[in-house]
PDB file of C-alpha atoms in Angstrom:
ATOM      1  CA  MET A  29      60.370 -78.205  35.826  1.00 44.00           C
ATOM      2  CA  THR A  30      62.523 -75.484  37.439  1.00 49.00           C
ATOM      3  CA  ASP A  31      62.950 -75.741  41.210  1.00 55.00           C
ATOM      4  CA  GLN A  32      61.242 -72.923  43.103  1.00 67.00           C
ATOM      5  CA  ASN A  33      63.635 -70.398  44.638  1.00 72.00           C
ATOM      6  CA  THR A  34      61.760 -67.408  46.062  1.00 75.00           C
ATOM      7  CA  ARG A  35      64.883 -65.488  47.092  1.00 82.00           C
ATOM      8  CA  LEU A  36      66.337 -65.733  43.579  1.00 86.00           C
ATOM      9  CA  GLY A  37      62.937 -64.821  42.125  1.00 81.00           C
ATOM     10  CA  ILE A  38      62.822 -61.670  44.260  1.00 79.00           C
ATOM     11  CA  LEU A  39      66.333 -60.656  43.179  1.00 88.00           C
ATOM     12  CA  LEU A  40      65.415 -61.219  39.535  1.00 87.00           C
ATOM     13  CA  MET A  41      62.230 -59.163  39.919  1.00 82.00           C
ATOM     14  CA  VAL A  42      64.165 -56.300  41.525  1.00 86.00           C
ATOM     15  CA  ALA A  43      66.666 -56.446  38.663  1.00 91.00           C
ATOM     16  CA  THR A  44      63.765 -56.503  36.193  1.00 89.00           C
ATOM     17  CA  THR A  45      62.207 -53.354  37.635  1.00 87.00           C
ATOM     18  CA  PHE A  46      65.567 -51.563  37.588  1.00 93.00           C
ATOM     19  CA  VAL A  47      66.247 -52.458  33.946  1.00 93.00           C
ATOM     20  CA  PHE A  48      62.692 -51.468  32.945  1.00 90.00           C
ATOM     21  CA  SER A  49      63.282 -48.123  34.694  1.00 92.00           C
ATOM     22  CA  VAL A  50      66.496 -47.558  32.739  1.00 94.00           C
ATOM     23  CA  GLN A  51      64.595 -48.474  29.572  1.00 94.00           C
ATOM     24  CA  ASP A  52      61.975 -45.831  30.354  1.00 94.00           C
ATOM     25  CA  GLY A  53      64.661 -43.229  30.969  1.00 94.00           C
ATOM     26  CA  ILE A  54      66.284 -43.952  27.601  1.00 95.00           C
ATOM     27  CA  SER A  55      62.863 -43.882  25.917  1.00 95.00           C
ATOM     28  CA  ARG A  56      62.203 -40.467  27.456  1.00 94.00           C
ATOM     29  CA  HIS A  57      65.512 -39.151  26.098  1.00 93.00           C
ATOM     30  CA  LEU A  58      65.068 -40.512  22.571  1.00 95.00           C
ATOM     31  CA  ALA A  59      61.383 -39.567  22.262  1.00 94.00           C
ATOM     32  CA  ALA A  60      62.267 -35.997  23.204  1.00 93.00           C
ATOM     33  CA  GLU A  61      64.609 -35.852  20.181  1.00 94.00           C
ATOM     34  CA  TYR A  62      62.888 -38.075  17.585  1.00 95.00           C
ATOM     35  CA  ASN A  63      59.425 -39.222  16.578  1.00 96.00           C
ATOM     36  CA  ILE A  64      57.905 -41.616  19.110  1.00 96.00           C
ATOM     37  CA  TYR A  65      56.615 -44.031  16.458  1.00 96.00           C
ATOM     38  CA  MET A  66      60.085 -44.423  14.970  1.00 97.00           C
ATOM     39  CA  VAL A  67      61.683 -45.001  18.374  1.00 96.00           C
ATOM     40  CA  VAL A  68      59.109 -47.625  19.348  1.00 96.00           C
ATOM     41  CA  MET A  69      59.327 -49.244  15.898  1.00 97.00           C
ATOM     42  CA  ILE A  70      63.089 -49.815  16.137  1.00 96.00           C
ATOM     43  CA  ARG A  71      62.677 -51.112  19.670  1.00 94.00           C
ATOM     44  CA  TYR A  72      60.069 -53.593  18.426  1.00 95.00           C
ATOM     45  CA  TRP A  73      62.319 -54.798  15.610  1.00 95.00           C
ATOM     46  CA  PHE A  74      64.839 -55.937  18.180  1.00 94.00           C
ATOM     47  CA  PHE A  75      62.094 -57.265  20.448  1.00 92.00           C
ATOM     48  CA  ALA A  76      60.629 -59.358  17.616  1.00 93.00           C
ATOM     49  CA  ALA A  77      64.060 -60.758  16.771  1.00 93.00           C
ATOM     50  CA  PHE A  78      64.544 -61.578  20.453  1.00 90.00           C
ATOM     51  CA  VAL A  79      61.241 -63.451  20.844  1.00 90.00           C
ATOM     52  CA  MET A  80      61.844 -65.368  17.619  1.00 91.00           C
ATOM     53  CA  ALA A  81      65.288 -66.400  18.865  1.00 89.00           C
ATOM     54  CA  VAL A  82      63.795 -67.533  22.175  1.00 85.00           C
ATOM     55  CA  ALA A  83      60.999 -69.427  20.400  1.00 86.00           C
ATOM     56  CA  SER A  84      63.395 -71.153  18.013  1.00 86.00           C
ATOM     57  CA  ARG A  85      65.312 -72.624  20.951  1.00 83.00           C
ATOM     58  CA  ALA A  86      62.202 -73.793  22.799  1.00 78.00           C
ATOM     59  CA  PRO A  87      60.705 -77.293  22.325  1.00 81.00           C
ATOM     60  CA  GLY A  88      58.890 -77.383  18.983  1.00 83.00           C
ATOM     61  CA  GLY A  89      60.662 -74.277  17.699  1.00 84.00           C
ATOM     62  CA  LEU A  90      58.911 -71.489  15.805  1.00 85.00           C
ATOM     63  CA  ARG A  91      56.189 -73.824  14.576  1.00 88.00           C
ATOM     64  CA  ALA A  92      55.050 -74.461  18.152  1.00 87.00           C
ATOM     65  CA  ALA A  93      55.229 -70.754  19.033  1.00 87.00           C
ATOM     66  CA  VAL A  94      52.986 -69.779  16.116  1.00 90.00           C
ATOM     67  CA  ARG A  95      50.327 -72.355  16.977  1.00 89.00           C
ATOM     68  CA  THR A  96      47.618 -70.620  19.027  1.00 91.00           C
ATOM     69  CA  ALA A  97      43.995 -71.351  19.884  1.00 90.00           C
ATOM     70  CA  HIS A  98      43.223 -67.606  19.886  1.00 90.00           C
ATOM     71  CA  PRO A  99      44.910 -65.975  16.866  1.00 92.00           C
ATOM     72  CA  ARG A 100      42.664 -62.889  16.838  1.00 94.00           C
ATOM     73  CA  VAL A 101      43.042 -62.268  20.566  1.00 93.00           C
ATOM     74  CA  GLN A 102      46.809 -62.806  20.374  1.00 93.00           C
ATOM     75  CA  ILE A 103      47.138 -60.298  17.537  1.00 95.00           C
ATOM     76  CA  PHE A 104      44.954 -57.810  19.399  1.00 95.00           C
ATOM     77  CA  ARG A 105      47.114 -58.244  22.510  1.00 93.00           C
ATOM     78  CA  GLY A 106      50.220 -57.380  20.511  1.00 93.00           C
ATOM     79  CA  LEU A 107      48.608 -54.317  18.952  1.00 95.00           C
ATOM     80  CA  LEU A 108      47.255 -53.201  22.324  1.00 95.00           C
ATOM     81  CA  LEU A 109      50.659 -53.385  23.999  1.00 93.00           C
ATOM     82  CA  ALA A 110      52.360 -51.519  21.133  1.00 95.00           C
ATOM     83  CA  ALA A 111      49.775 -48.737  21.379  1.00 96.00           C
ATOM     84  CA  GLU A 112      50.173 -48.659  25.164  1.00 95.00           C
ATOM     85  CA  VAL A 113      53.954 -48.264  24.834  1.00 95.00           C
ATOM     86  CA  CYS A 114      53.519 -45.317  22.450  1.00 96.00           C
ATOM     87  CA  ILE A 115      51.039 -43.622  24.764  1.00 95.00           C
ATOM     88  CA  MET A 116      53.202 -44.131  27.846  1.00 94.00           C
ATOM     89  CA  VAL A 117      56.308 -42.744  26.133  1.00 95.00           C
ATOM     90  CA  GLN A 118      54.255 -39.714  25.098  1.00 94.00           C
ATOM     91  CA  SER A 119      53.321 -39.324  28.758  1.00 93.00           C
ATOM     92  CA  PHE A 120      57.020 -39.326  29.704  1.00 93.00           C
ATOM     93  CA  ILE A 121      57.491 -36.301  27.448  1.00 93.00           C
ATOM     94  CA  LEU A 122      54.434 -34.382  28.651  1.00 90.00           C
ATOM     95  CA  LEU A 123      54.439 -35.229  32.360  1.00 88.00           C
ATOM     96  CA  GLY A 124      57.851 -36.735  33.077  1.00 89.00           C
ATOM     97  CA  LEU A 125      58.818 -40.131  34.440  1.00 90.00           C
ATOM     98  CA  VAL A 126      57.784 -39.469  38.038  1.00 89.00           C
ATOM     99  CA  GLU A 127      54.189 -38.382  37.535  1.00 88.00           C
ATOM    100  CA  SER A 128      53.585 -40.780  34.640  1.00 89.00           C
ATOM    101  CA  HIS A 129      54.567 -43.791  36.718  1.00 89.00           C
ATOM    102  CA  ALA A 130      52.755 -42.500  39.797  1.00 86.00           C
ATOM    103  CA  VAL A 131      49.521 -42.663  37.798  1.00 86.00           C
ATOM    104  CA  PHE A 132      50.426 -45.843  35.893  1.00 88.00           C
ATOM    105  CA  THR A 133      50.948 -47.666  39.203  1.00 84.00           C
ATOM    106  CA  CYS A 134      47.181 -48.076  39.460  1.00 84.00           C
ATOM    107  CA  TYR A 135      47.119 -50.765  36.753  1.00 82.00           C
ATOM    108  CA  PRO A 136      46.966 -53.729  39.216  1.00 79.00           C
ATOM    109  CA  LEU A 137      43.830 -52.143  40.677  1.00 81.00           C
ATOM    110  CA  LEU A 138      42.369 -51.883  37.180  1.00 82.00           C
ATOM    111  CA  VAL A 139      43.206 -55.548  36.600  1.00 79.00           C
ATOM    112  CA  ALA A 140      41.323 -56.466  39.772  1.00 76.00           C
ATOM    113  CA  ALA A 141      38.357 -54.261  38.849  1.00 79.00           C
ATOM    114  CA  LEU A 142      38.121 -55.573  35.269  1.00 78.00           C
ATOM    115  CA  SER A 143      38.733 -59.251  36.077  1.00 75.00           C
ATOM    116  CA  GLY A 144      35.016 -59.673  36.812  1.00 72.00           C
ATOM    117  CA  PRO A 145      33.499 -58.336  33.566  1.00 72.00           C
ATOM    118  CA  VAL A 146      36.356 -59.558  31.332  1.00 71.00           C
ATOM    119  CA  LEU A 147      37.161 -62.975  32.822  1.00 66.00           C
ATOM    120  CA  GLY A 148      34.131 -63.666  34.991  1.00 70.00           C
ATOM    121  CA  GLU A 149      36.230 -63.820  38.161  1.00 66.00           C
ATOM    122  CA  LYS A 150      34.714 -62.967  41.519  1.00 71.00           C
ATOM    123  CA  VAL A 151      35.991 -59.850  43.257  1.00 66.00           C
ATOM    124  CA  GLY A 152      35.077 -59.701  46.952  1.00 70.00           C
ATOM    125  CA  TRP A 153      34.137 -56.632  48.954  1.00 63.00           C
ATOM    126  CA  ARG A 154      37.611 -56.343  50.511  1.00 73.00           C
ATOM    127  CA  ARG A 155      39.287 -56.014  47.131  1.00 69.00           C
ATOM    128  CA  TRP A 156      36.583 -53.630  45.935  1.00 72.00           C
ATOM    129  CA  THR A 157      37.309 -51.514  49.018  1.00 80.00           C
ATOM    130  CA  ALA A 158      41.029 -51.567  48.206  1.00 75.00           C
ATOM    131  CA  ILE A 159      40.251 -50.580  44.608  1.00 72.00           C
ATOM    132  CA  GLY A 160      38.157 -47.668  45.868  1.00 81.00           C
ATOM    133  CA  ILE A 161      40.947 -46.538  48.215  1.00 78.00           C
ATOM    134  CA  GLY A 162      43.430 -46.829  45.369  1.00 75.00           C
ATOM    135  CA  PHE A 163      41.373 -44.518  43.214  1.00 76.00           C
ATOM    136  CA  VAL A 164      41.208 -42.037  46.069  1.00 76.00           C
ATOM    137  CA  GLY A 165      44.988 -42.074  45.803  1.00 75.00           C
ATOM    138  CA  MET A 166      44.633 -41.397  42.081  1.00 70.00           C
ATOM    139  CA  LEU A 167      42.525 -38.334  42.815  1.00 69.00           C
ATOM    140  CA  VAL A 168      45.183 -37.117  45.238  1.00 71.00           C
ATOM    141  CA  ILE A 169      47.790 -37.428  42.470  1.00 70.00           C
ATOM    142  CA  LEU A 170      45.634 -35.791  39.818  1.00 69.00           C
ATOM    143  CA  GLN A 171      44.319 -33.026  42.097  1.00 65.00           C
ATOM    144  CA  PRO A 172      40.542 -32.823  41.522  1.00 54.00           C
ATOM    145  CA  GLY A 173      39.473 -29.521  40.063  1.00 51.00           C
ATOM    146  CA  VAL A 174      42.927 -28.821  38.613  1.00 51.00           C
ATOM    147  CA  ALA A 175      44.979 -31.475  36.820  1.00 42.00           C
ATOM    148  CA  VAL A 176      42.205 -34.045  36.702  1.00 41.00           C
ATOM    149  CA  PHE A 177      40.682 -32.157  33.793  1.00 48.00           C
ATOM    150  CA  SER A 178      43.953 -31.839  31.929  1.00 64.00           C
ATOM    151  CA  PRO A 179      44.223 -34.199  28.943  1.00 71.00           C
ATOM    152  CA  ALA A 180      47.917 -34.740  29.733  1.00 78.00           C
ATOM    153  CA  ALA A 181      47.052 -36.025  33.223  1.00 76.00           C
ATOM    154  CA  LEU A 182      44.768 -38.632  31.697  1.00 83.00           C
ATOM    155  CA  ILE A 183      47.363 -40.039  29.282  1.00 91.00           C
ATOM    156  CA  PRO A 184      49.114 -42.362  31.794  1.00 90.00           C
ATOM    157  CA  LEU A 185      45.700 -43.394  33.117  1.00 89.00           C
ATOM    158  CA  VAL A 186      44.689 -44.467  29.601  1.00 92.00           C
ATOM    159  CA  SER A 187      48.006 -46.301  29.338  1.00 94.00           C
ATOM    160  CA  ALA A 188      47.351 -48.078  32.656  1.00 91.00           C
ATOM    161  CA  PHE A 189      43.885 -49.128  31.460  1.00 91.00           C
ATOM    162  CA  MET A 190      45.321 -50.527  28.228  1.00 93.00           C
ATOM    163  CA  PHE A 191      48.067 -52.403  30.082  1.00 88.00           C
ATOM    164  CA  ALA A 192      45.511 -53.835  32.510  1.00 87.00           C
ATOM    165  CA  LEU A 193      43.389 -55.047  29.597  1.00 91.00           C
ATOM    166  CA  TYR A 194      46.498 -56.522  27.983  1.00 89.00           C
ATOM    167  CA  GLY A 195      47.237 -58.393  31.207  1.00 84.00           C
ATOM    168  CA  LEU A 196      43.696 -59.745  31.432  1.00 86.00           C
ATOM    169  CA  LEU A 197      43.772 -60.916  27.817  1.00 89.00           C
ATOM    170  CA  THR A 198      47.109 -62.585  28.530  1.00 85.00           C
ATOM    171  CA  ARG A 199      45.475 -64.420  31.418  1.00 82.00           C
ATOM    172  CA  TYR A 200      42.580 -65.379  29.137  1.00 87.00           C
ATOM    173  CA  VAL A 201      44.721 -66.884  26.359  1.00 87.00           C
ATOM    174  CA  SER A 202      46.944 -68.635  28.915  1.00 83.00           C
ATOM    175  CA  ARG A 203      44.079 -71.048  29.541  1.00 83.00           C
ATOM    176  CA  SER A 204      44.989 -72.775  26.289  1.00 87.00           C
ATOM    177  CA  ASP A 205      48.201 -71.150  24.984  1.00 85.00           C
ATOM    178  CA  ALA A 206      51.660 -71.559  26.533  1.00 83.00           C
ATOM    179  CA  ALA A 207      53.501 -68.480  27.767  1.00 80.00           C
ATOM    180  CA  SER A 208      56.031 -68.886  24.930  1.00 83.00           C
ATOM    181  CA  VAL A 209      53.200 -68.616  22.392  1.00 88.00           C
ATOM    182  CA  SER A 210      51.878 -65.394  23.914  1.00 87.00           C
ATOM    183  CA  PHE A 211      55.404 -63.977  24.126  1.00 87.00           C
ATOM    184  CA  PHE A 212      55.999 -64.724  20.437  1.00 91.00           C
ATOM    185  CA  TRP A 213      52.737 -63.141  19.270  1.00 93.00           C
ATOM    186  CA  THR A 214      53.297 -60.085  21.465  1.00 91.00           C
ATOM    187  CA  GLY A 215      56.645 -59.301  19.847  1.00 92.00           C
ATOM    188  CA  VAL A 216      55.848 -60.177  16.246  1.00 94.00           C
ATOM    189  CA  SER A 217      52.394 -58.575  15.946  1.00 95.00           C
ATOM    190  CA  GLY A 218      53.664 -55.457  17.728  1.00 94.00           C
ATOM    191  CA  ALA A 219      56.630 -55.226  15.346  1.00 96.00           C
ATOM    192  CA  VAL A 220      54.375 -55.539  12.295  1.00 96.00           C
ATOM    193  CA  ILE A 221      51.976 -52.769  13.325  1.00 96.00           C
ATOM    194  CA  MET A 222      54.765 -50.443  14.477  1.00 96.00           C
ATOM    195  CA  THR A 223      56.614 -50.953  11.178  1.00 97.00           C
ATOM    196  CA  LEU A 224      53.477 -50.098   9.191  1.00 97.00           C
ATOM    197  CA  ILE A 225      53.206 -46.865  11.189  1.00 96.00           C
ATOM    198  CA  GLY A 226      56.777 -45.984  12.081  1.00 96.00           C
ATOM    199  CA  VAL A 227      58.365 -46.081   8.614  1.00 96.00           C
ATOM    200  CA  TRP A 228      56.377 -42.968   7.696  1.00 96.00           C
ATOM    201  CA  PHE A 229      58.051 -41.043  10.530  1.00 96.00           C
ATOM    202  CA  TRP A 230      61.673 -42.000   9.912  1.00 95.00           C
ATOM    203  CA  GLU A 231      64.250 -39.387  10.959  1.00 94.00           C
ATOM    204  CA  PRO A 232      68.049 -39.468  10.742  1.00 94.00           C
ATOM    205  CA  MET A 233      69.703 -40.123  14.085  1.00 94.00           C
ATOM    206  CA  THR A 234      73.090 -39.060  15.384  1.00 95.00           C
ATOM    207  CA  LEU A 235      75.703 -41.733  16.065  1.00 95.00           C
ATOM    208  CA  VAL A 236      75.451 -41.078  19.801  1.00 95.00           C
ATOM    209  CA  ASP A 237      71.695 -41.580  19.778  1.00 96.00           C
ATOM    210  CA  TRP A 238      72.079 -44.781  17.758  1.00 96.00           C
ATOM    211  CA  GLY A 239      74.162 -45.914  20.714  1.00 96.00           C
ATOM    212  CA  TRP A 240      71.293 -44.992  23.051  1.00 96.00           C
ATOM    213  CA  MET A 241      68.890 -46.822  20.739  1.00 96.00           C
ATOM    214  CA  ALA A 242      71.057 -49.941  20.994  1.00 96.00           C
ATOM    215  CA  CYS A 243      70.950 -49.607  24.784  1.00 95.00           C
ATOM    216  CA  LEU A 244      67.156 -49.253  24.628  1.00 94.00           C
ATOM    217  CA  CYS A 245      66.823 -52.437  22.603  1.00 93.00           C
ATOM    218  CA  LEU A 246      69.160 -54.353  24.899  1.00 93.00           C
ATOM    219  CA  THR A 247      67.424 -53.189  28.080  1.00 92.00           C
ATOM    220  CA  ALA A 248      64.006 -54.055  26.637  1.00 87.00           C
ATOM    221  CA  ALA A 249      65.100 -57.581  25.741  1.00 85.00           C
ATOM    222  CA  GLY A 250      67.085 -57.962  28.960  1.00 87.00           C
ATOM    223  CA  ALA A 251      64.200 -56.887  31.159  1.00 86.00           C
ATOM    224  CA  HIS A 252      61.843 -59.362  29.502  1.00 80.00           C
ATOM    225  CA  TRP A 253      64.403 -62.145  29.873  1.00 82.00           C
ATOM    226  CA  LEU A 254      64.832 -61.329  33.579  1.00 85.00           C
ATOM    227  CA  LEU A 255      61.061 -61.297  34.027  1.00 80.00           C
ATOM    228  CA  ILE A 256      60.713 -64.691  32.371  1.00 75.00           C
ATOM    229  CA  ARG A 257      63.445 -66.102  34.612  1.00 79.00           C
ATOM    230  CA  ALA A 258      61.827 -64.589  37.707  1.00 80.00           C
ATOM    231  CA  TYR A 259      58.520 -66.312  36.976  1.00 74.00           C
ATOM    232  CA  GLU A 260      60.337 -69.561  36.208  1.00 72.00           C
ATOM    233  CA  VAL A 261      62.045 -69.799  39.597  1.00 76.00           C
ATOM    234  CA  ALA A 262      59.369 -68.377  41.916  1.00 72.00           C
ATOM    235  CA  GLU A 263      55.604 -68.068  42.247  1.00 69.00           C
ATOM    236  CA  ALA A 264      54.168 -64.901  40.714  1.00 64.00           C
ATOM    237  CA  SER A 265      52.220 -64.064  43.901  1.00 62.00           C
ATOM    238  CA  ALA A 266      55.450 -64.118  45.940  1.00 68.00           C
ATOM    239  CA  ILE A 267      57.463 -61.771  43.719  1.00 73.00           C
ATOM    240  CA  GLN A 268      54.823 -59.514  42.133  1.00 72.00           C
ATOM    241  CA  PRO A 269      54.793 -56.992  45.034  1.00 75.00           C
ATOM    242  CA  PHE A 270      58.436 -56.181  44.281  1.00 78.00           C
ATOM    243  CA  ALA A 271      57.388 -54.896  40.848  1.00 80.00           C
ATOM    244  CA  TYR A 272      56.341 -51.689  42.627  1.00 82.00           C
ATOM    245  CA  LEU A 273      60.032 -50.908  43.099  1.00 82.00           C
ATOM    246  CA  GLN A 274      59.973 -49.649  39.513  1.00 85.00           C
ATOM    247  CA  LEU A 275      58.205 -46.541  40.814  1.00 85.00           C
ATOM    248  CA  VAL A 276      61.112 -45.961  43.212  1.00 87.00           C
ATOM    249  CA  PHE A 277      63.797 -46.484  40.569  1.00 88.00           C
ATOM    250  CA  VAL A 278      61.988 -44.350  37.983  1.00 90.00           C
ATOM    251  CA  THR A 279      61.502 -41.552  40.519  1.00 88.00           C
ATOM    252  CA  LEU A 280      65.230 -41.532  41.291  1.00 90.00           C
ATOM    253  CA  LEU A 281      66.040 -41.354  37.560  1.00 90.00           C
ATOM    254  CA  GLY A 282      63.526 -38.568  36.996  1.00 89.00           C
ATOM    255  CA  LEU A 283      64.819 -36.488  39.899  1.00 90.00           C
ATOM    256  CA  THR A 284      68.552 -36.961  39.284  1.00 90.00           C
ATOM    257  CA  LEU A 285      68.898 -37.138  35.493  1.00 89.00           C
ATOM    258  CA  PHE A 286      65.927 -35.199  34.123  1.00 88.00           C
ATOM    259  CA  GLY A 287      65.506 -32.501  36.764  1.00 89.00           C
ATOM    260  CA  GLU A 288      61.936 -33.501  37.599  1.00 85.00           C
ATOM    261  CA  THR A 289      60.291 -32.654  40.914  1.00 85.00           C
ATOM    262  CA  LEU A 290      58.285 -34.818  43.287  1.00 80.00           C
ATOM    263  CA  ARG A 291      55.214 -32.919  44.399  1.00 80.00           C
ATOM    264  CA  ALA A 292      53.777 -33.787  47.832  1.00 81.00           C
ATOM    265  CA  ASN A 293      50.390 -34.808  46.439  1.00 77.00           C
ATOM    266  CA  VAL A 294      52.071 -37.183  43.958  1.00 77.00           C
ATOM    267  CA  ALA A 295      54.114 -38.851  46.713  1.00 81.00           C
ATOM    268  CA  ILE A 296      51.111 -39.198  49.052  1.00 82.00           C
ATOM    269  CA  GLY A 297      48.827 -40.446  46.286  1.00 79.00           C
ATOM    270  CA  ALA A 298      51.405 -42.954  45.068  1.00 78.00           C
ATOM    271  CA  VAL A 299      51.771 -44.391  48.575  1.00 83.00           C
ATOM    272  CA  ILE A 300      47.986 -44.825  48.799  1.00 83.00           C
ATOM    273  CA  VAL A 301      47.795 -46.486  45.367  1.00 79.00           C
ATOM    274  CA  VAL A 302      50.726 -48.823  46.052  1.00 80.00           C
ATOM    275  CA  GLY A 303      49.285 -49.760  49.450  1.00 80.00           C
ATOM    276  CA  ALA A 304      45.931 -50.592  47.887  1.00 77.00           C
ATOM    277  CA  GLY A 305      47.630 -52.546  45.124  1.00 73.00           C
ATOM    278  CA  LEU A 306      49.665 -54.589  47.592  1.00 76.00           C
ATOM    279  CA  PHE A 307      46.492 -55.414  49.507  1.00 75.00           C
ATOM    280  CA  THR A 308      44.752 -56.679  46.362  1.00 72.00           C
ATOM    281  CA  LEU A 309      47.786 -58.862  45.585  1.00 67.00           C
ATOM    282  CA  TRP A 310      47.740 -60.217  49.151  1.00 68.00           C
ATOM    283  CA  ARG A 311      44.018 -60.985  48.950  1.00 63.00           C
ATOM    284  CA  ALA A 312      44.435 -62.706  45.592  1.00 61.00           C
ATOM    285  CA  ARG A 313      47.286 -64.805  47.005  1.00 62.00           C
ATOM    286  CA  LYS A 314      45.309 -65.695  50.112  1.00 64.00           C
ATOM    287  CA  LYS A 315      42.271 -66.633  48.048  1.00 59.00           C
ATOM    288  CA  GLY A 316      44.431 -68.781  45.770  1.00 53.00           C
ATOM    289  CA  ALA A 317      45.977 -70.554  48.766  1.00 50.00           C
ATOM    290  CA  ALA A 318      42.531 -71.319  50.140  1.00 48.00           C
ATOM    291  CA  VAL A 319      41.401 -73.065  46.930  1.00 43.00           C
TER     292      VAL A 319
END
């Protein structure tokens, strides 16, 4: 068992959020030039190779990684995450990195809200209050009566819902499947479905953009490796709040490299959503400590 090192876990989580932000910036660039399905497909090819390499070096090898008590749920998880990635990248093109992530930041609140009906977990009135406040922040971002009715404004919200459901299903299968099993099925099933779709949208790429594609694949694999290491050396409840730094890093990338703007309502709404999300994490940690 790995010794717990919270300081190292925090540093790894900060590095994870930065690398994920760079990955999103590269995805935004490539998806603006080429078909989204093709971009995500190539990314998943590398991701699948990465998870298979990790599984082959783990105890039991690939045979142990394939063995799952929930094959249908594991496959569905992989398909759900692949679809979520496609939708989120589409949001980057339509709304930009800043506003897409400002909306997507609500996914921990969705996890808390859905944990009752999906997993049968009890959500107390304090967390329900935080969830309600968080969605007030969402309305501030989306501007009721204006952007809230725009289909583009709803795209990152759909993505956040899908990612929240993916997280809950991951928690569900973890009751009987090891993390390495879920990781394997996520990469392989996602690669299969994206290949079945993406090959029909193949486009020739320039040599420079193949270089960016290589960077995308490396950052995707690197970020997942950093995340795995972070959870190995520290408790999830201690380092999870630092995942919100991705919103900061992504905003800096959007403003400096892509010429995006940060509207006042987006900044205010994001602060409200992040504050509510941090409270739900704190309550979950406190509740877990009391058990």
